[in-house]
Amino acid sequence: MVKQTLYEATNAAAAIMKEYANKNFTISNKEGINNLVTEVDHKCEDAIFSIIKKNFPNHNLLSEESGEFAHDSNHKWIIDPLDGTVNYANRIPICCVSIGIEVNGEILMGAVYNPFINEFYFAEKDRGATLNDKSINVSSTDNVKHSCLATGFPYTYLDVENGPLEVFGKLIRKSIPVRRLGSAAMDLCWVAAGRFDGFYEHKLNAWDSAAGYLIVQEAGGKVTDMKGNYYNPYQPGIIATNGIIHQQLLDVILGGDL
Ligand code: IPD
Ligand code: CA
Ligand code: CA
């Protein structure tokens, strides 16, 4: 029932994203210039909420546009109704809905769906990860110097020591391709699918990574915070890799040279 509801909610949000892709919708600014939210983000969130609440009225919810609704439950749905809003607002089809389910503090299930390229990622703890129902695995690249990476840049916190710009500079000066898709959930799924060897970002929120974190882990990858510790989605930094290059990438992020 939980899995079915997860699929239903994910599909409903994706259908709304598609429906509005060729229509006009309102776009407004959150804190800071170009930190956008659209009417579609809210519509997706409403649809997800109503499906979860219909089946599990007492489950806790944490969602980007509405914050937290806490009940007396050990289940928490961690929701990014539309990840990649700037892309969506510019009609760039790299965006998705992302929903992770935490039970007693542990993420046990996650789904990410990009309806524009028809990619539905799903993972359940200890049961592997799938893309459109087919099993997926991380890459086998064993040297960060030969890897293809992805990252994202926050709206603030750019110029600190070992921060986003410094790490990016270090990697691209060594001719390592570092892509910036604009959707952290897609970045994580593409690590899981073996397209990227690794992804890192200095400042994410739990809704950006909850589902993608489990999808990478279940595809055989490794996910830690930026110190190499066990990943906790409620702190900002993330490194997600195929596992083999993890320490090498971590060393660079901690200030080492390549
Ligand atoms: C953003 C995207 C982006 C990442 C930002 C996120 P949003 O989420 O995932 O790739 O770099 O940190 O905030 O705002 O499009 O849901
Ligand atoms: Ca997001
Ligand atoms: Ca979002």
Tab-separated table of N, CA, C and O in Angstrom, residues 104-190:
chain	number	residue	atom	x	y	z
A	104	ASN	N	11.078	5.439	10.927
A	104	ASN	CA	11.930	5.455	12.126
A	104	ASN	C	13.312	6.046	11.820
A	104	ASN	O	14.343	5.506	12.217
A	105	GLY	N	13.337	7.128	11.071
A	105	GLY	CA	14.590	7.846	10.817
A	105	GLY	C	15.441	7.266	9.709
A	105	GLY	O	16.538	7.770	9.445
A	106	GLU	N	14.956	6.235	9.022
A	106	GLU	CA	15.762	5.639	7.942
A	106	GLU	C	14.969	5.690	6.631
A	106	GLU	O	13.773	5.364	6.623
A	107	ILE	N	15.642	6.103	5.539
A	107	ILE	CA	14.937	6.140	4.246
A	107	ILE	C	14.805	4.701	3.738
A	107	ILE	O	15.809	4.015	3.523
A	108	LEU	N	13.576	4.279	3.531
A	108	LEU	CA	13.348	2.884	3.117
A	108	LEU	C	12.847	2.758	1.686
A	108	LEU	O	12.908	1.683	1.095
A	109	MET	N	12.326	3.833	1.126
A	109	MET	CA	11.800	3.753	-0.248
A	109	MET	C	11.934	5.121	-0.913
A	109	MET	O	11.839	6.145	-0.229
A	110	GLY	N	12.169	5.115	-2.218
A	110	GLY	CA	12.254	6.392	-2.909
A	110	GLY	C	11.873	6.249	-4.371
A	110	GLY	O	12.099	5.194	-4.983
A	111	ALA	N	11.286	7.317	-4.913
A	111	ALA	CA	10.937	7.335	-6.339
A	111	ALA	C	11.271	8.710	-6.917
A	111	ALA	O	11.075	9.735	-6.256
A	112	VAL	N	11.798	8.698	-8.127
A	112	VAL	CA	12.103	9.929	-8.870
A	112	VAL	C	11.604	9.709	-10.288
A	112	VAL	O	11.910	8.684	-10.906
A	113	TYR	N	10.826	10.665	-10.808
A	113	TYR	CA	10.256	10.472	-12.148
A	113	TYR	C	10.418	11.753	-12.968
A	113	TYR	O	9.960	12.828	-12.576
A	114	ASN	N	11.086	11.598	-14.114
A	114	ASN	CA	11.151	12.678	-15.102
A	114	ASN	C	10.275	12.255	-16.282
A	114	ASN	O	10.661	11.399	-17.082
A	115	PRO	N	9.093	12.845	-16.399
A	115	PRO	CA	8.160	12.398	-17.439
A	115	PRO	C	8.564	12.841	-18.844
A	115	PRO	O	8.072	12.300	-19.830
A	116	PHE	N	9.477	13.807	-18.946
A	116	PHE	CA	9.851	14.306	-20.277
A	116	PHE	C	10.783	13.356	-21.004
A	116	PHE	O	10.811	13.328	-22.235
A	117	ILE	N	11.542	12.597	-20.242
A	117	ILE	CA	12.394	11.580	-20.874
A	117	ILE	C	11.912	10.180	-20.467
A	117	ILE	O	12.591	9.187	-20.710
A	118	ASN	N	10.764	10.163	-19.831
A	118	ASN	CA	10.131	8.908	-19.407
A	118	ASN	C	11.086	8.023	-18.597
A	118	ASN	O	11.304	6.861	-18.931
A	119	GLU	N	11.652	8.575	-17.546
A	119	GLU	CA	12.527	7.780	-16.677
A	119	GLU	C	11.956	7.776	-15.264
A	119	GLU	O	11.879	8.834	-14.613
A	120	PHE	N	11.568	6.596	-14.824
A	120	PHE	CA	11.007	6.411	-13.482
A	120	PHE	C	11.995	5.567	-12.677
A	120	PHE	O	12.204	4.402	-12.980
A	121	TYR	N	12.611	6.185	-11.693
A	121	TYR	CA	13.578	5.491	-10.829
A	121	TYR	C	12.901	5.118	-9.517
A	121	TYR	O	12.128	5.923	-8.955
A	122	PHE	N	13.234	3.930	-9.034
A	122	PHE	CA	12.636	3.476	-7.775
A	122	PHE	C	13.655	2.651	-7.006
A	122	PHE	O	14.453	1.910	-7.603
A	123	ALA	N	13.645	2.770	-5.699
A	123	ALA	CA	14.489	1.888	-4.874
A	123	ALA	C	13.788	1.593	-3.566
A	123	ALA	O	13.021	2.415	-3.043
A	124	GLU	N	14.045	0.395	-3.088
A	124	GLU	CA	13.551	-0.005	-1.772
A	124	GLU	C	14.742	-0.589	-1.032
A	124	GLU	O	15.537	-1.334	-1.627
A	125	LYS	N	14.885	-0.235	0.223
A	125	LYS	CA	16.055	-0.661	1.007
A	125	LYS	C	16.281	-2.169	0.904
A	125	LYS	O	15.365	-2.966	1.087
A	126	ASP	N	17.513	-2.541	0.561
A	126	ASP	CA	17.950	-3.940	0.421
A	126	ASP	C	17.293	-4.688	-0.746
A	126	ASP	O	17.374	-5.908	-0.818
A	127	ARG	N	16.597	-3.988	-1.639
A	127	ARG	CA	15.952	-4.670	-2.757
A	127	ARG	C	16.397	-4.140	-4.111
A	127	ARG	O	15.795	-4.432	-5.137
A	128	GLY	N	17.444	-3.306	-4.119
A	128	GLY	CA	17.984	-2.831	-5.387
A	128	GLY	C	17.269	-1.600	-5.916
A	128	GLY	O	16.290	-1.123	-5.341
A	129	ALA	N	17.800	-1.095	-7.032
A	129	ALA	CA	17.242	0.106	-7.662
A	129	ALA	C	16.862	-0.221	-9.099
A	129	ALA	O	17.510	-1.044	-9.749
A	130	THR	N	15.820	0.451	-9.577
A	130	THR	CA	15.360	0.197	-10.949
A	130	THR	C	15.150	1.514	-11.701
A	130	THR	O	14.871	2.551	-11.101
A	131	LEU	N	15.280	1.394	-13.015
A	131	LEU	CA	14.876	2.459	-13.940
A	131	LEU	C	13.839	1.827	-14.862
A	131	LEU	O	14.142	0.845	-15.562
A	132	ASN	N	12.641	2.351	-14.818
A	132	ASN	CA	11.518	1.776	-15.587
A	132	ASN	C	11.452	0.256	-15.397
A	132	ASN	O	11.376	-0.510	-16.362
A	133	ASP	N	11.547	-0.151	-14.143
A	133	ASP	CA	11.414	-1.563	-13.717
A	133	ASP	C	12.592	-2.457	-14.087
A	133	ASP	O	12.528	-3.669	-13.877
A	134	LYS	N	13.646	-1.882	-14.650
A	134	LYS	CA	14.841	-2.697	-14.942
A	134	LYS	C	15.949	-2.329	-13.950
A	134	LYS	O	16.183	-1.148	-13.692
A	135	SER	N	16.614	-3.347	-13.462
A	135	SER	CA	17.656	-3.154	-12.458
A	135	SER	C	18.782	-2.237	-12.985
A	135	SER	O	19.174	-2.350	-14.145
A	136	ILE	N	19.290	-1.361	-12.128
A	136	ILE	CA	20.398	-0.479	-12.549
A	136	ILE	C	21.567	-0.612	-11.586
A	136	ILE	O	21.405	-0.973	-10.424
A	137	ASN	N	22.753	-0.269	-12.111
A	137	ASN	CA	23.982	-0.319	-11.321
A	137	ASN	C	24.844	0.892	-11.610
A	137	ASN	O	24.834	1.414	-12.716
A	138	VAL	N	25.641	1.253	-10.607
A	138	VAL	CA	26.587	2.351	-10.789
A	138	VAL	C	27.708	1.925	-11.744
A	138	VAL	O	27.843	0.744	-12.076
A	139	SER	N	28.524	2.899	-12.149
A	139	SER	CA	29.604	2.647	-13.107
A	139	SER	C	30.767	1.910	-12.437
A	139	SER	O	30.779	1.723	-11.212
A	140	SER	N	31.773	1.550	-13.245
A	140	SER	CA	32.944	0.878	-12.668
A	140	SER	C	34.232	1.692	-12.865
A	140	SER	O	35.329	1.161	-12.698
A	141	THR	N	34.099	2.958	-13.203
A	141	THR	CA	35.284	3.831	-13.355
A	141	THR	C	36.086	3.843	-12.041
A	141	THR	O	35.507	4.015	-10.968
A	142	ASP	N	37.408	3.660	-12.172
A	142	ASP	CA	38.157	3.512	-10.916
A	142	ASP	C	39.126	4.665	-10.636
A	142	ASP	O	39.911	4.590	-9.699
A	143	ASN	N	39.089	5.711	-11.480
A	143	ASN	CA	39.999	6.823	-11.248
A	143	ASN	C	39.244	8.137	-11.462
A	143	ASN	O	38.682	8.356	-12.544
A	144	VAL	N	39.255	8.973	-10.466
A	144	VAL	CA	38.485	10.221	-10.567
A	144	VAL	C	38.983	11.073	-11.738
A	144	VAL	O	38.212	11.832	-12.349
A	145	LYS	N	40.259	10.918	-12.098
A	145	LYS	CA	40.796	11.699	-13.224
A	145	LYS	C	40.145	11.299	-14.549
A	145	LYS	O	40.211	12.034	-15.525
A	146	HIS	N	39.570	10.116	-14.593
A	146	HIS	CA	38.909	9.651	-15.819
A	146	HIS	C	37.393	9.583	-15.659
A	146	HIS	O	36.721	8.867	-16.388
A	147	SER	N	36.898	10.312	-14.687
A	147	SER	CA	35.468	10.197	-14.392
A	147	SER	C	34.665	11.309	-15.066
A	147	SER	O	35.215	12.299	-15.547
A	148	CYS	N	33.366	11.104	-15.100
A	148	CYS	CA	32.422	12.136	-15.537
A	148	CYS	C	31.557	12.452	-14.320
A	148	CYS	O	30.914	11.561	-13.761
A	149	LEU	N	31.603	13.708	-13.888
A	149	LEU	CA	30.963	14.082	-12.620
A	149	LEU	C	29.819	15.065	-12.843
A	149	LEU	O	29.693	15.659	-13.919
A	150	ALA	N	29.033	15.240	-11.802
A	150	ALA	CA	27.982	16.265	-11.817
A	150	ALA	C	28.017	17.010	-10.493
A	150	ALA	O	28.432	16.466	-9.468
A	151	THR	N	27.574	18.246	-10.548
A	151	THR	CA	27.461	19.038	-9.322
A	151	THR	C	26.320	20.028	-9.469
A	151	THR	O	25.654	20.091	-10.509
A	152	GLY	N	26.081	20.788	-8.426
A	152	GLY	CA	25.100	21.866	-8.480
A	152	GLY	C	25.639	23.015	-7.663
A	152	GLY	O	26.536	22.830	-6.833
A	153	PHE	N	25.116	24.210	-7.912
A	153	PHE	CA	25.604	25.389	-7.202
A	153	PHE	C	24.465	26.038	-6.421
A	153	PHE	O	23.421	26.328	-7.000
A	154	PRO	N	24.693	26.278	-5.148
A	154	PRO	CA	23.647	26.943	-4.361
A	154	PRO	C	23.566	28.433	-4.715
A	154	PRO	O	24.434	28.966	-5.407
A	155	TYR	N	22.550	29.109	-4.217
A	155	TYR	CA	22.387	30.539	-4.481
A	155	TYR	C	23.328	31.370	-3.608
A	155	TYR	O	23.638	32.506	-3.912
A	156	THR	N	23.736	30.792	-2.481
A	156	THR	CA	24.680	31.469	-1.582
A	156	THR	C	25.787	30.465	-1.268
A	156	THR	O	25.763	29.350	-1.784
A	157	TYR	N	26.735	30.846	-0.448
A	157	TYR	CA	27.764	29.917	0.016
A	157	TYR	C	28.659	29.445	-1.128
A	157	TYR	O	29.028	28.302	-1.236
A	158	LEU	N	29.012	30.381	-2.036
A	158	LEU	CA	29.794	29.959	-3.204
A	158	LEU	C	31.298	30.094	-2.991
A	158	LEU	O	32.071	29.248	-3.439
A	159	ASP	N	31.711	31.164	-2.305
A	159	ASP	CA	33.139	31.510	-2.303
A	159	ASP	C	33.915	31.070	-1.066
A	159	ASP	O	35.015	31.522	-0.855
A	160	VAL	N	33.349	30.196	-0.264
A	160	VAL	CA	34.055	29.759	0.949
A	160	VAL	C	35.215	28.823	0.580
A	160	VAL	O	35.282	28.303	-0.547
A	161	GLU	N	36.119	28.622	1.541
A	161	GLU	CA	37.254	27.731	1.309
A	161	GLU	C	36.756	26.311	1.035
A	161	GLU	O	35.876	25.794	1.746
A	162	ASN	N	37.319	25.688	0.019
A	162	ASN	CA	36.868	24.357	-0.434
A	162	ASN	C	35.375	24.348	-0.790
A	162	ASN	O	34.719	23.316	-0.701
A	163	GLY	N	34.854	25.504	-1.133
A	163	GLY	CA	33.434	25.619	-1.468
A	163	GLY	C	33.171	25.226	-2.914
A	163	GLY	O	34.065	24.762	-3.631
A	164	PRO	N	31.930	25.443	-3.375
A	164	PRO	CA	31.518	24.998	-4.702
A	164	PRO	C	32.414	25.477	-5.846
A	164	PRO	O	32.762	24.698	-6.737
A	165	LEU	N	32.811	26.765	-5.808
A	165	LEU	CA	33.603	27.276	-6.938
A	165	LEU	C	35.030	26.746	-6.913
A	165	LEU	O	35.607	26.406	-7.961
A	166	GLU	N	35.597	26.651	-5.711
A	166	GLU	CA	36.980	26.173	-5.601
A	166	GLU	C	37.087	24.704	-6.045
A	166	GLU	O	37.985	24.336	-6.816
A	167	VAL	N	36.177	23.885	-5.577
A	167	VAL	CA	36.224	22.456	-5.941
A	167	VAL	C	35.988	22.302	-7.446
A	167	VAL	O	36.704	21.558	-8.134
A	168	PHE	N	35.007	23.026	-7.965
A	168	PHE	CA	34.704	22.963	-9.400
A	168	PHE	C	35.939	23.373	-10.210
A	168	PHE	O	36.331	22.699	-11.173
A	169	GLY	N	36.585	24.472	-9.787
A	169	GLY	CA	37.789	24.957	-10.477
A	169	GLY	C	38.880	23.901	-10.497
A	169	GLY	O	39.519	23.660	-11.531
A	170	LYS	N	39.082	23.272	-9.346
A	170	LYS	CA	40.137	22.265	-9.246
A	170	LYS	C	39.880	21.099	-10.217
A	170	LYS	O	40.793	20.612	-10.884
A	171	LEU	N	38.642	20.689	-10.299
A	171	LEU	CA	38.307	19.545	-11.160
A	171	LEU	C	38.393	19.916	-12.642
A	171	LEU	O	38.997	19.185	-13.441
A	172	ILE	N	37.834	21.066	-13.008
A	172	ILE	CA	37.835	21.379	-14.448
A	172	ILE	C	39.218	21.783	-14.946
A	172	ILE	O	39.538	21.603	-16.120
A	173	ARG	N	40.073	22.289	-14.035
A	173	ARG	CA	41.455	22.575	-14.450
A	173	ARG	C	42.220	21.302	-14.792
A	173	ARG	O	43.236	21.338	-15.473
A	174	LYS	N	41.719	20.175	-14.300
A	174	LYS	CA	42.328	18.878	-14.658
A	174	LYS	C	41.569	18.226	-15.810
A	174	LYS	O	41.661	17.020	-16.034
A	175	SER	N	40.755	19.020	-16.495
A	175	SER	CA	39.963	18.548	-17.647
A	175	SER	C	38.963	17.446	-17.292
A	175	SER	O	38.594	16.647	-18.157
A	176	ILE	N	38.543	17.411	-16.047
A	176	ILE	CA	37.518	16.425	-15.674
A	176	ILE	C	36.149	17.018	-16.000
A	176	ILE	O	35.834	18.125	-15.549
A	177	PRO	N	35.359	16.342	-16.811
A	177	PRO	CA	34.044	16.905	-17.122
A	177	PRO	C	33.147	16.930	-15.878
A	177	PRO	O	32.946	15.901	-15.236
A	178	VAL	N	32.674	18.126	-15.535
A	178	VAL	CA	31.751	18.264	-14.397
A	178	VAL	C	30.490	18.929	-14.927
A	178	VAL	O	30.505	20.106	-15.288
A	179	ARG	N	29.415	18.176	-15.006
A	179	ARG	CA	28.159	18.694	-15.552
A	179	ARG	C	27.333	19.362	-14.478
A	179	ARG	O	27.388	18.986	-13.319
A	180	ARG	N	26.514	20.328	-14.890
A	180	ARG	CA	25.608	20.981	-13.962
A	180	ARG	C	24.205	20.927	-14.591
A	180	ARG	O	23.868	21.741	-15.425
A	181	LEU	N	23.433	19.908	-14.166
A	181	LEU	CA	22.128	19.706	-14.798
A	181	LEU	C	21.052	20.642	-14.264
A	181	LEU	O	20.096	20.952	-14.963
A	182	GLY	N	21.145	21.001	-12.978
A	182	GLY	CA	20.101	21.828	-12.384
A	182	GLY	C	18.991	21.048	-11.718
A	182	GLY	O	17.929	21.599	-11.407
A	183	SER	N	19.225	19.764	-11.496
A	183	SER	CA	18.260	18.945	-10.742
A	183	SER	C	19.047	17.904	-9.956
A	183	SER	O	19.568	16.939	-10.518
A	184	ALA	N	19.132	18.115	-8.658
A	184	ALA	CA	19.949	17.217	-7.825
A	184	ALA	C	19.396	15.787	-7.839
A	184	ALA	O	20.153	14.819	-7.815
A	185	ALA	N	18.075	15.680	-7.884
A	185	ALA	CA	17.493	14.324	-7.883
A	185	ALA	C	17.862	13.583	-9.169
A	185	ALA	O	18.178	12.380	-9.146
A	186	MET	N	17.862	14.303	-10.305
A	186	MET	CA	18.288	13.669	-11.558
A	186	MET	C	19.771	13.323	-11.498
A	186	MET	O	20.198	12.249	-11.941
A	187	ASP	N	20.577	14.223	-10.954
A	187	ASP	CA	22.016	13.950	-10.818
A	187	ASP	C	22.235	12.634	-10.081
A	187	ASP	O	23.037	11.783	-10.500
A	188	LEU	N	21.536	12.478	-8.969
A	188	LEU	CA	21.714	11.260	-8.165
A	188	LEU	C	21.259	10.022	-8.948
A	188	LEU	O	21.949	8.990	-8.945
A	189	CYS	N	20.147	10.133	-9.629
A	189	CYS	CA	19.656	8.971	-10.399
A	189	CYS	C	20.625	8.626	-11.528
A	189	CYS	O	20.791	7.452	-11.867
A	190	TRP	N	21.264	9.623	-12.082
A	190	TRP	CA	22.203	9.339	-13.179
A	190	TRP	C	23.516	8.769	-12.668
A	190	TRP	O	24.238	8.123	-13.416
